[in-house]
Amino acid sequence: MPTDALPALVALAGPTASGKSAAALLLAQALDAEIVSVDSALVYRGMDIGTAKPSAAERALVPHHLIDIRDPAQAYSAAEFAQDARRLIDAIRGRGRPVVLAGGTMLYFKALFEGLAEMPAADAQVRAEIERQAERAGWPALHAELAAIDAPTAARLAPHDAQRIQRALEVYRLTGRPLSQVHRAAAREPALRPDRWLSLEPADRGWLHERIAQRFDAMLAAGFLDEVRALRARGDLHPALPSMRCVGYRQAWEALDGLWPLDSVRERGIAATRQLAKRQLTWLRSLPQRQVIACDAPDAQAQVLRAAGVDR
């Protein structure tokens, strides 16, 4: 196939454990492309096992970007990602190479392709009041409060998703407008469009659940708990940080804090990962422009290549 017929920008999304990393690596090699990670956990240094970060050998095969760019004590926003990703896309294209955007952080994709609403700055007083409410009544009660004022936002959040429930309530209390309304008001034509939008989604949800369990078991066997112990030993990290709220890390931290038995990390980590996958799939299914590839098909990787226009 002539090189001018190949896509210059491919977006490859999917839920956790759907095989995105392997498919992205294969696709990038076939296209002679570079990979820009769309993953809010991979940005953090020292968080390798629990994020299933691409190995050094894999990263040596194909250039990977936006991995290991922040210390776990630092925050990294969707707006920062969009700015960094646009800069990288321009630079990679300037080198005459295609770009594969690969990951499962759907807010990052939204920020890049649609932009983000102008949001009010965090207000410490309002946040403190919401936290006091949560201590008294629990986050499910605040989730119910959110559902009464902003049903669309509440519907996509788990009742214990403290960080996002807090932010949605904060926005409402500061602006008097539901977060979903703020987002709709800011909708505009995407500043950037991928040539291909590919989505790895399971035909059989049970297959994905089994993959999630297998991967979590592999992480535990590779020393995941020791990785979390090392992060805790630094002394400057705490469970409210975005890095430590990543799936798996939060459950391990709480168990090491004594909130749960240590042997419950596997069960709680797998359950949290399944909930994450469910939210990712819900978001993906709201995107009619995506081309779905069954990640549980025996030839899923070959289908990704064909969908991207790469002859095999």
Short mmCIF file of N, CA and C in Angstrom, two decimals, residues 106-272:
data_model
loop_
_atom_site.label_atom_id
_atom_site.label_comp_id
_atom_site.label_asym_id
_atom_site.label_seq_id
_atom_site.Cartn_x
_atom_site.Cartn_y
_atom_site.Cartn_z
N MET A 106 -10.31 7.94 29.08
CA MET A 106 -11.23 8.53 28.12
C MET A 106 -11.31 10.05 28.24
N LEU A 107 -11.11 10.59 29.45
CA LEU A 107 -11.12 12.04 29.60
C LEU A 107 -9.96 12.67 28.83
N TYR A 108 -8.85 11.97 28.73
CA TYR A 108 -7.71 12.48 27.96
C TYR A 108 -8.07 12.54 26.47
N PHE A 109 -8.70 11.49 25.95
CA PHE A 109 -9.15 11.52 24.55
C PHE A 109 -10.10 12.68 24.33
N LYS A 110 -11.05 12.86 25.26
CA LYS A 110 -12.01 13.95 25.13
C LYS A 110 -11.32 15.30 25.13
N ALA A 111 -10.37 15.48 26.03
CA ALA A 111 -9.65 16.75 26.10
C ALA A 111 -8.90 17.04 24.82
N LEU A 112 -8.33 16.01 24.21
CA LEU A 112 -7.54 16.18 23.00
C LEU A 112 -8.41 16.46 21.79
N PHE A 113 -9.50 15.72 21.64
CA PHE A 113 -10.30 15.81 20.42
C PHE A 113 -11.46 16.81 20.52
N GLU A 114 -11.91 17.12 21.73
CA GLU A 114 -13.07 18.00 21.88
C GLU A 114 -12.79 19.25 22.69
N GLY A 115 -11.70 19.25 23.43
CA GLY A 115 -11.46 20.35 24.34
C GLY A 115 -12.22 20.16 25.64
N LEU A 116 -11.90 20.98 26.63
CA LEU A 116 -12.54 20.88 27.94
C LEU A 116 -13.24 22.18 28.28
N ALA A 117 -14.26 22.07 29.10
CA ALA A 117 -14.98 23.25 29.55
C ALA A 117 -14.08 24.10 30.44
N GLU A 118 -14.36 25.39 30.44
CA GLU A 118 -13.70 26.29 31.39
C GLU A 118 -14.29 26.00 32.77
N MET A 119 -13.48 25.48 33.65
CA MET A 119 -13.96 25.05 34.95
C MET A 119 -13.50 26.03 36.04
N PRO A 120 -14.32 26.19 37.09
CA PRO A 120 -13.88 27.04 38.19
C PRO A 120 -12.69 26.42 38.92
N ALA A 121 -11.83 27.26 39.45
CA ALA A 121 -10.68 26.76 40.20
C ALA A 121 -11.16 26.08 41.48
N ALA A 122 -10.33 25.19 41.98
CA ALA A 122 -10.67 24.49 43.22
C ALA A 122 -10.84 25.50 44.36
N ASP A 123 -11.79 25.23 45.21
CA ASP A 123 -12.05 26.10 46.35
C ASP A 123 -11.87 25.27 47.62
N ALA A 124 -10.84 25.59 48.40
CA ALA A 124 -10.50 24.77 49.57
C ALA A 124 -11.63 24.72 50.58
N GLN A 125 -12.33 25.83 50.75
CA GLN A 125 -13.40 25.88 51.75
C GLN A 125 -14.57 24.98 51.34
N VAL A 126 -14.95 25.05 50.08
CA VAL A 126 -16.05 24.21 49.59
C VAL A 126 -15.65 22.74 49.66
N ARG A 127 -14.43 22.42 49.26
CA ARG A 127 -13.97 21.03 49.31
C ARG A 127 -13.96 20.49 50.74
N ALA A 128 -13.53 21.32 51.67
CA ALA A 128 -13.48 20.89 53.06
C ALA A 128 -14.88 20.59 53.58
N GLU A 129 -15.85 21.41 53.20
CA GLU A 129 -17.23 21.17 53.63
C GLU A 129 -17.77 19.86 53.04
N ILE A 130 -17.46 19.61 51.77
CA ILE A 130 -17.91 18.36 51.14
C ILE A 130 -17.26 17.16 51.84
N GLU A 131 -15.99 17.27 52.17
CA GLU A 131 -15.30 16.18 52.87
C GLU A 131 -15.90 15.94 54.24
N ARG A 132 -16.28 17.02 54.94
CA ARG A 132 -16.93 16.84 56.25
C ARG A 132 -18.27 16.14 56.11
N GLN A 133 -19.01 16.48 55.05
CA GLN A 133 -20.27 15.79 54.78
C GLN A 133 -20.03 14.31 54.53
N ALA A 134 -19.00 14.01 53.75
CA ALA A 134 -18.69 12.62 53.44
C ALA A 134 -18.31 11.84 54.68
N GLU A 135 -17.59 12.48 55.60
CA GLU A 135 -17.21 11.81 56.85
C GLU A 135 -18.44 11.48 57.68
N ARG A 136 -19.44 12.39 57.63
CA ARG A 136 -20.66 12.17 58.42
C ARG A 136 -21.59 11.16 57.77
N ALA A 137 -21.78 11.30 56.44
CA ALA A 137 -22.83 10.52 55.77
C ALA A 137 -22.31 9.45 54.83
N GLY A 138 -21.05 9.56 54.41
CA GLY A 138 -20.50 8.60 53.46
C GLY A 138 -20.64 9.09 52.03
N TRP A 139 -19.72 8.64 51.17
CA TRP A 139 -19.74 9.09 49.77
C TRP A 139 -20.98 8.63 49.00
N PRO A 140 -21.56 7.45 49.28
CA PRO A 140 -22.80 7.08 48.57
C PRO A 140 -23.92 8.10 48.80
N ALA A 141 -23.97 8.69 49.99
CA ALA A 141 -25.00 9.69 50.26
C ALA A 141 -24.76 10.95 49.42
N LEU A 142 -23.48 11.33 49.29
CA LEU A 142 -23.18 12.48 48.45
C LEU A 142 -23.40 12.16 46.98
N HIS A 143 -23.19 10.90 46.60
CA HIS A 143 -23.50 10.48 45.23
C HIS A 143 -24.99 10.64 44.97
N ALA A 144 -25.82 10.29 45.96
CA ALA A 144 -27.27 10.45 45.82
C ALA A 144 -27.64 11.93 45.71
N GLU A 145 -26.95 12.77 46.48
CA GLU A 145 -27.18 14.22 46.37
C GLU A 145 -26.84 14.71 44.97
N LEU A 146 -25.72 14.22 44.44
CA LEU A 146 -25.32 14.61 43.08
C LEU A 146 -26.35 14.14 42.06
N ALA A 147 -26.89 12.94 42.24
CA ALA A 147 -27.88 12.41 41.29
C ALA A 147 -29.12 13.30 41.24
N ALA A 148 -29.45 13.94 42.36
CA ALA A 148 -30.64 14.80 42.40
C ALA A 148 -30.44 16.10 41.64
N ILE A 149 -29.18 16.55 41.54
CA ILE A 149 -28.93 17.83 40.86
C ILE A 149 -28.26 17.66 39.49
N ASP A 150 -27.65 16.51 39.26
CA ASP A 150 -26.92 16.28 38.01
C ASP A 150 -26.93 14.79 37.69
N ALA A 151 -28.08 14.31 37.25
CA ALA A 151 -28.23 12.87 37.00
C ALA A 151 -27.24 12.32 35.97
N PRO A 152 -26.96 13.02 34.85
CA PRO A 152 -26.01 12.47 33.87
C PRO A 152 -24.62 12.23 34.45
N THR A 153 -24.13 13.19 35.26
CA THR A 153 -22.80 13.00 35.85
C THR A 153 -22.82 11.88 36.88
N ALA A 154 -23.84 11.84 37.72
CA ALA A 154 -23.93 10.79 38.74
C ALA A 154 -24.01 9.41 38.10
N ALA A 155 -24.66 9.31 36.96
CA ALA A 155 -24.84 8.00 36.31
C ALA A 155 -23.53 7.40 35.85
N ARG A 156 -22.53 8.22 35.57
CA ARG A 156 -21.25 7.68 35.10
C ARG A 156 -20.21 7.56 36.22
N LEU A 157 -20.60 7.88 37.47
CA LEU A 157 -19.68 7.78 38.59
C LEU A 157 -20.13 6.68 39.56
N ALA A 158 -19.18 5.96 40.09
CA ALA A 158 -19.47 4.97 41.12
C ALA A 158 -19.77 5.69 42.43
N PRO A 159 -20.60 5.09 43.29
CA PRO A 159 -20.97 5.76 44.55
C PRO A 159 -19.81 6.05 45.48
N HIS A 160 -18.67 5.37 45.29
CA HIS A 160 -17.50 5.61 46.14
C HIS A 160 -16.39 6.37 45.40
N ASP A 161 -16.70 6.93 44.24
CA ASP A 161 -15.69 7.68 43.48
C ASP A 161 -15.55 9.07 44.09
N ALA A 162 -14.88 9.12 45.24
CA ALA A 162 -14.84 10.33 46.06
C ALA A 162 -14.32 11.54 45.30
N GLN A 163 -13.22 11.36 44.57
CA GLN A 163 -12.58 12.49 43.90
C GLN A 163 -13.51 13.16 42.90
N ARG A 164 -14.19 12.36 42.09
CA ARG A 164 -15.04 12.93 41.03
C ARG A 164 -16.38 13.43 41.59
N ILE A 165 -16.92 12.74 42.59
CA ILE A 165 -18.15 13.22 43.22
C ILE A 165 -17.89 14.58 43.87
N GLN A 166 -16.77 14.67 44.56
CA GLN A 166 -16.42 15.93 45.22
C GLN A 166 -16.30 17.06 44.20
N ARG A 167 -15.63 16.81 43.09
CA ARG A 167 -15.44 17.86 42.09
C ARG A 167 -16.77 18.27 41.47
N ALA A 168 -17.63 17.30 41.18
CA ALA A 168 -18.92 17.64 40.57
C ALA A 168 -19.77 18.47 41.52
N LEU A 169 -19.78 18.13 42.80
CA LEU A 169 -20.53 18.92 43.78
C LEU A 169 -19.91 20.30 43.95
N GLU A 170 -18.57 20.34 43.93
CA GLU A 170 -17.88 21.61 44.07
C GLU A 170 -18.26 22.56 42.92
N VAL A 171 -18.24 22.05 41.69
CA VAL A 171 -18.59 22.87 40.53
C VAL A 171 -20.01 23.40 40.67
N TYR A 172 -20.92 22.54 41.10
CA TYR A 172 -22.32 22.97 41.25
C TYR A 172 -22.44 24.07 42.31
N ARG A 173 -21.74 23.89 43.43
CA ARG A 173 -21.86 24.87 44.52
C ARG A 173 -21.18 26.19 44.17
N LEU A 174 -20.18 26.15 43.32
CA LEU A 174 -19.49 27.37 42.93
C LEU A 174 -20.19 28.11 41.80
N THR A 175 -20.83 27.36 40.89
CA THR A 175 -21.41 27.99 39.69
C THR A 175 -22.93 27.95 39.65
N GLY A 176 -23.54 27.06 40.46
CA GLY A 176 -24.98 26.89 40.38
C GLY A 176 -25.42 26.10 39.17
N ARG A 177 -24.46 25.51 38.45
CA ARG A 177 -24.78 24.75 37.24
C ARG A 177 -24.23 23.33 37.37
N PRO A 178 -24.99 22.33 36.93
CA PRO A 178 -24.48 20.96 36.95
C PRO A 178 -23.25 20.82 36.05
N LEU A 179 -22.36 19.94 36.44
CA LEU A 179 -21.14 19.72 35.66
C LEU A 179 -21.47 19.30 34.24
N SER A 180 -22.48 18.46 34.06
CA SER A 180 -22.85 18.02 32.71
C SER A 180 -23.30 19.19 31.85
N GLN A 181 -23.95 20.16 32.44
CA GLN A 181 -24.39 21.35 31.70
C GLN A 181 -23.20 22.21 31.32
N VAL A 182 -22.23 22.33 32.22
CA VAL A 182 -21.02 23.09 31.93
C VAL A 182 -20.29 22.47 30.74
N HIS A 183 -20.21 21.13 30.73
CA HIS A 183 -19.55 20.45 29.62
C HIS A 183 -20.29 20.67 28.30
N ARG A 184 -21.62 20.58 28.33
CA ARG A 184 -22.39 20.76 27.10
C ARG A 184 -22.22 22.17 26.56
N ALA A 185 -22.18 23.15 27.45
CA ALA A 185 -22.04 24.54 27.02
C ALA A 185 -20.71 24.79 26.33
N ALA A 186 -19.72 23.97 26.67
CA ALA A 186 -18.39 24.17 26.10
C ALA A 186 -18.14 23.34 24.85
N ALA A 187 -19.13 22.52 24.46
CA ALA A 187 -18.93 21.64 23.31
C ALA A 187 -18.64 22.46 22.05
N ARG A 188 -17.73 21.98 21.24
CA ARG A 188 -17.38 22.66 20.01
C ARG A 188 -16.82 21.64 19.04
N GLU A 189 -16.54 22.08 17.84
CA GLU A 189 -15.95 21.17 16.87
C GLU A 189 -14.57 20.74 17.33
N PRO A 190 -14.26 19.45 17.20
CA PRO A 190 -12.93 19.00 17.63
C PRO A 190 -11.83 19.72 16.87
N ALA A 191 -10.80 20.11 17.60
CA ALA A 191 -9.67 20.77 16.97
C ALA A 191 -8.77 19.75 16.28
N LEU A 192 -8.95 18.50 16.61
CA LEU A 192 -8.09 17.45 16.08
C LEU A 192 -8.94 16.20 15.87
N ARG A 193 -8.74 15.54 14.75
CA ARG A 193 -9.49 14.31 14.47
C ARG A 193 -8.52 13.21 14.06
N PRO A 194 -8.69 12.02 14.63
CA PRO A 194 -7.84 10.92 14.18
C PRO A 194 -8.28 10.42 12.81
N ASP A 195 -7.34 9.92 12.04
CA ASP A 195 -7.69 9.32 10.75
C ASP A 195 -8.43 7.99 10.96
N ARG A 196 -8.08 7.29 12.04
CA ARG A 196 -8.77 6.05 12.42
C ARG A 196 -9.01 6.11 13.91
N TRP A 197 -10.23 5.76 14.32
CA TRP A 197 -10.55 5.64 15.74
C TRP A 197 -10.93 4.19 15.98
N LEU A 198 -10.02 3.43 16.56
CA LEU A 198 -10.22 2.00 16.78
C LEU A 198 -10.47 1.73 18.25
N SER A 199 -11.38 0.83 18.53
CA SER A 199 -11.75 0.52 19.91
C SER A 199 -11.77 -0.98 20.13
N LEU A 200 -10.93 -1.45 21.03
CA LEU A 200 -10.90 -2.87 21.40
C LEU A 200 -11.94 -3.12 22.49
N GLU A 201 -12.98 -3.87 22.16
CA GLU A 201 -14.06 -4.13 23.11
C GLU A 201 -14.42 -5.62 23.07
N PRO A 202 -14.68 -6.23 24.22
CA PRO A 202 -14.96 -7.66 24.25
C PRO A 202 -16.37 -8.00 23.79
N ALA A 203 -16.49 -9.05 22.98
CA ALA A 203 -17.82 -9.57 22.67
C ALA A 203 -18.38 -10.30 23.88
N ASP A 204 -17.48 -10.89 24.67
CA ASP A 204 -17.86 -11.64 25.87
C ASP A 204 -17.23 -10.93 27.08
N ARG A 205 -18.06 -10.30 27.90
CA ARG A 205 -17.53 -9.58 29.06
C ARG A 205 -16.77 -10.51 30.01
N GLY A 206 -17.17 -11.77 30.06
CA GLY A 206 -16.49 -12.74 30.92
C GLY A 206 -15.03 -12.91 30.53
N TRP A 207 -14.74 -12.82 29.23
CA TRP A 207 -13.35 -12.93 28.77
C TRP A 207 -12.51 -11.79 29.37
N LEU A 208 -13.07 -10.58 29.37
CA LEU A 208 -12.34 -9.44 29.92
C LEU A 208 -12.14 -9.60 31.43
N HIS A 209 -13.17 -10.08 32.12
CA HIS A 209 -13.05 -10.29 33.55
C HIS A 209 -11.94 -11.29 33.88
N GLU A 210 -11.84 -12.32 33.08
CA GLU A 210 -10.78 -13.31 33.30
C GLU A 210 -9.41 -12.70 33.03
N ARG A 211 -9.31 -11.89 32.01
CA ARG A 211 -8.05 -11.21 31.71
C ARG A 211 -7.64 -10.27 32.85
N ILE A 212 -8.63 -9.57 33.39
CA ILE A 212 -8.34 -8.66 34.50
C ILE A 212 -7.80 -9.43 35.69
N ALA A 213 -8.42 -10.57 36.01
CA ALA A 213 -7.96 -11.39 37.13
C ALA A 213 -6.56 -11.93 36.88
N GLN A 214 -6.32 -12.42 35.67
CA GLN A 214 -5.00 -12.96 35.34
C GLN A 214 -3.93 -11.88 35.45
N ARG A 215 -4.24 -10.69 34.99
CA ARG A 215 -3.25 -9.61 35.02
C ARG A 215 -2.98 -9.17 36.46
N PHE A 216 -4.02 -9.10 37.27
CA PHE A 216 -3.80 -8.69 38.67
C PHE A 216 -2.98 -9.75 39.40
N ASP A 217 -3.25 -11.01 39.11
CA ASP A 217 -2.44 -12.07 39.72
C ASP A 217 -0.97 -11.94 39.31
N ALA A 218 -0.76 -11.62 38.04
CA ALA A 218 0.62 -11.47 37.55
C ALA A 218 1.30 -10.29 38.23
N MET A 219 0.56 -9.22 38.46
CA MET A 219 1.12 -8.05 39.15
C MET A 219 1.52 -8.42 40.58
N LEU A 220 0.66 -9.13 41.28
CA LEU A 220 0.97 -9.55 42.65
C LEU A 220 2.21 -10.43 42.67
N ALA A 221 2.29 -11.35 41.71
CA ALA A 221 3.44 -12.25 41.64
C ALA A 221 4.73 -11.49 41.33
N ALA A 222 4.60 -10.38 40.61
CA ALA A 222 5.77 -9.58 40.22
C ALA A 222 6.23 -8.63 41.32
N GLY A 223 5.50 -8.58 42.44
CA GLY A 223 5.93 -7.73 43.55
C GLY A 223 5.17 -6.43 43.68
N PHE A 224 3.91 -6.42 43.28
CA PHE A 224 3.12 -5.19 43.33
C PHE A 224 3.04 -4.62 44.75
N LEU A 225 2.80 -5.46 45.74
CA LEU A 225 2.69 -4.96 47.11
C LEU A 225 4.00 -4.33 47.58
N ASP A 226 5.12 -4.91 47.17
CA ASP A 226 6.41 -4.31 47.52
C ASP A 226 6.58 -2.95 46.85
N GLU A 227 6.06 -2.82 45.62
CA GLU A 227 6.12 -1.53 44.93
C GLU A 227 5.35 -0.48 45.72
N VAL A 228 4.16 -0.84 46.20
CA VAL A 228 3.36 0.10 46.98
C VAL A 228 4.04 0.40 48.32
N ARG A 229 4.63 -0.61 48.94
CA ARG A 229 5.37 -0.38 50.19
C ARG A 229 6.50 0.63 49.98
N ALA A 230 7.19 0.52 48.87
CA ALA A 230 8.29 1.45 48.57
C ALA A 230 7.76 2.87 48.38
N LEU A 231 6.62 3.01 47.74
CA LEU A 231 6.02 4.33 47.56
C LEU A 231 5.61 4.92 48.91
N ARG A 232 5.04 4.10 49.77
CA ARG A 232 4.63 4.55 51.10
C ARG A 232 5.85 4.98 51.93
N ALA A 233 6.96 4.25 51.76
CA ALA A 233 8.15 4.51 52.55
C ALA A 233 8.77 5.87 52.23
N ARG A 234 8.44 6.47 51.10
CA ARG A 234 8.97 7.80 50.77
C ARG A 234 8.57 8.83 51.82
N GLY A 235 7.36 8.71 52.33
CA GLY A 235 6.89 9.62 53.36
C GLY A 235 6.20 10.86 52.87
N ASP A 236 6.26 11.14 51.56
CA ASP A 236 5.62 12.36 51.03
C ASP A 236 4.37 12.07 50.21
N LEU A 237 3.96 10.81 50.17
CA LEU A 237 2.77 10.43 49.42
C LEU A 237 1.62 10.10 50.38
N HIS A 238 0.40 10.28 49.90
CA HIS A 238 -0.76 9.96 50.74
C HIS A 238 -1.90 9.50 49.83
N PRO A 239 -2.90 8.83 50.39
CA PRO A 239 -3.93 8.20 49.54
C PRO A 239 -4.85 9.16 48.82
N ALA A 240 -4.82 10.45 49.13
CA ALA A 240 -5.67 11.41 48.42
C ALA A 240 -5.06 11.89 47.12
N LEU A 241 -3.78 11.60 46.88
CA LEU A 241 -3.13 12.03 45.63
C LEU A 241 -3.72 11.28 44.44
N PRO A 242 -3.82 11.94 43.28
CA PRO A 242 -4.31 11.23 42.10
C PRO A 242 -3.53 9.96 41.78
N SER A 243 -2.22 9.99 41.98
CA SER A 243 -1.41 8.80 41.68
C SER A 243 -1.80 7.63 42.56
N MET A 244 -2.03 7.89 43.83
CA MET A 244 -2.34 6.82 44.76
C MET A 244 -3.81 6.42 44.73
N ARG A 245 -4.60 7.15 43.95
CA ARG A 245 -6.00 6.76 43.75
C ARG A 245 -6.17 5.87 42.52
N CYS A 246 -5.07 5.59 41.83
CA CYS A 246 -5.15 4.70 40.68
C CYS A 246 -5.63 3.33 41.13
N VAL A 247 -6.39 2.68 40.26
CA VAL A 247 -6.92 1.36 40.58
C VAL A 247 -5.80 0.41 40.95
N GLY A 248 -5.99 -0.33 42.02
CA GLY A 248 -4.97 -1.25 42.52
C GLY A 248 -4.15 -0.61 43.60
N TYR A 249 -3.58 0.55 43.32
CA TYR A 249 -2.76 1.26 44.31
C TYR A 249 -3.62 1.69 45.50
N ARG A 250 -4.81 2.18 45.22
CA ARG A 250 -5.69 2.60 46.31
C ARG A 250 -6.04 1.43 47.22
N GLN A 251 -6.40 0.29 46.62
CA GLN A 251 -6.78 -0.87 47.42
C GLN A 251 -5.59 -1.41 48.22
N ALA A 252 -4.41 -1.42 47.60
CA ALA A 252 -3.22 -1.89 48.30
C ALA A 252 -2.85 -0.96 49.44
N TRP A 253 -2.93 0.35 49.20
CA TRP A 253 -2.60 1.33 50.23
C TRP A 253 -3.52 1.17 51.44
N GLU A 254 -4.83 1.03 51.17
CA GLU A 254 -5.79 0.89 52.26
C GLU A 254 -5.53 -0.38 53.07
N ALA A 255 -5.18 -1.46 52.38
CA ALA A 255 -4.89 -2.70 53.09
C ALA A 255 -3.63 -2.57 53.93
N LEU A 256 -2.61 -1.91 53.39
CA LEU A 256 -1.38 -1.70 54.15
C LEU A 256 -1.59 -0.73 55.31
N ASP A 257 -2.63 0.11 55.20
CA ASP A 257 -3.02 0.99 56.31
C ASP A 257 -3.80 0.24 57.38
N GLY A 258 -4.16 -1.01 57.08
CA GLY A 258 -4.91 -1.80 58.04
C GLY A 258 -6.41 -1.66 57.94
N LEU A 259 -6.90 -0.97 56.89
CA LEU A 259 -8.34 -0.82 56.74
C LEU A 259 -9.01 -2.13 56.32
N TRP A 260 -8.26 -2.95 55.60
CA TRP A 260 -8.76 -4.24 55.14
C TRP A 260 -7.67 -5.28 55.37
N PRO A 261 -8.04 -6.55 55.44
CA PRO A 261 -7.00 -7.60 55.52
C PRO A 261 -6.12 -7.57 54.28
N LEU A 262 -4.85 -7.84 54.45
CA LEU A 262 -3.92 -7.79 53.34
C LEU A 262 -4.29 -8.79 52.25
N ASP A 263 -4.87 -9.91 52.66
CA ASP A 263 -5.22 -10.92 51.66
C ASP A 263 -6.48 -10.55 50.87
N SER A 264 -7.07 -9.37 51.18
CA SER A 264 -8.23 -8.92 50.40
C SER A 264 -7.83 -8.04 49.22
N VAL A 265 -6.53 -7.72 49.09
CA VAL A 265 -6.09 -6.84 48.02
C VAL A 265 -6.46 -7.41 46.66
N ARG A 266 -6.26 -8.69 46.48
CA ARG A 266 -6.57 -9.30 45.18
C ARG A 266 -8.05 -9.12 44.84
N GLU A 267 -8.93 -9.50 45.77
CA GLU A 267 -10.36 -9.41 45.49
C GLU A 267 -10.80 -7.97 45.25
N ARG A 268 -10.34 -7.06 46.11
CA ARG A 268 -10.76 -5.66 45.98
C ARG A 268 -10.14 -5.01 44.74
N GLY A 269 -8.90 -5.37 44.45
CA GLY A 269 -8.25 -4.81 43.27
C GLY A 269 -8.91 -5.26 41.98
N ILE A 270 -9.25 -6.53 41.90
CA ILE A 270 -9.93 -7.05 40.71
C ILE A 270 -11.30 -6.41 40.56
N ALA A 271 -12.04 -6.30 41.67
CA ALA A 271 -13.37 -5.69 41.60
C ALA A 271 -13.29 -4.24 41.13
N ALA A 272 -12.32 -3.49 41.65
CA ALA A 272 -12.17 -2.09 41.24
C ALA A 272 -11.77 -1.98 39.78
#
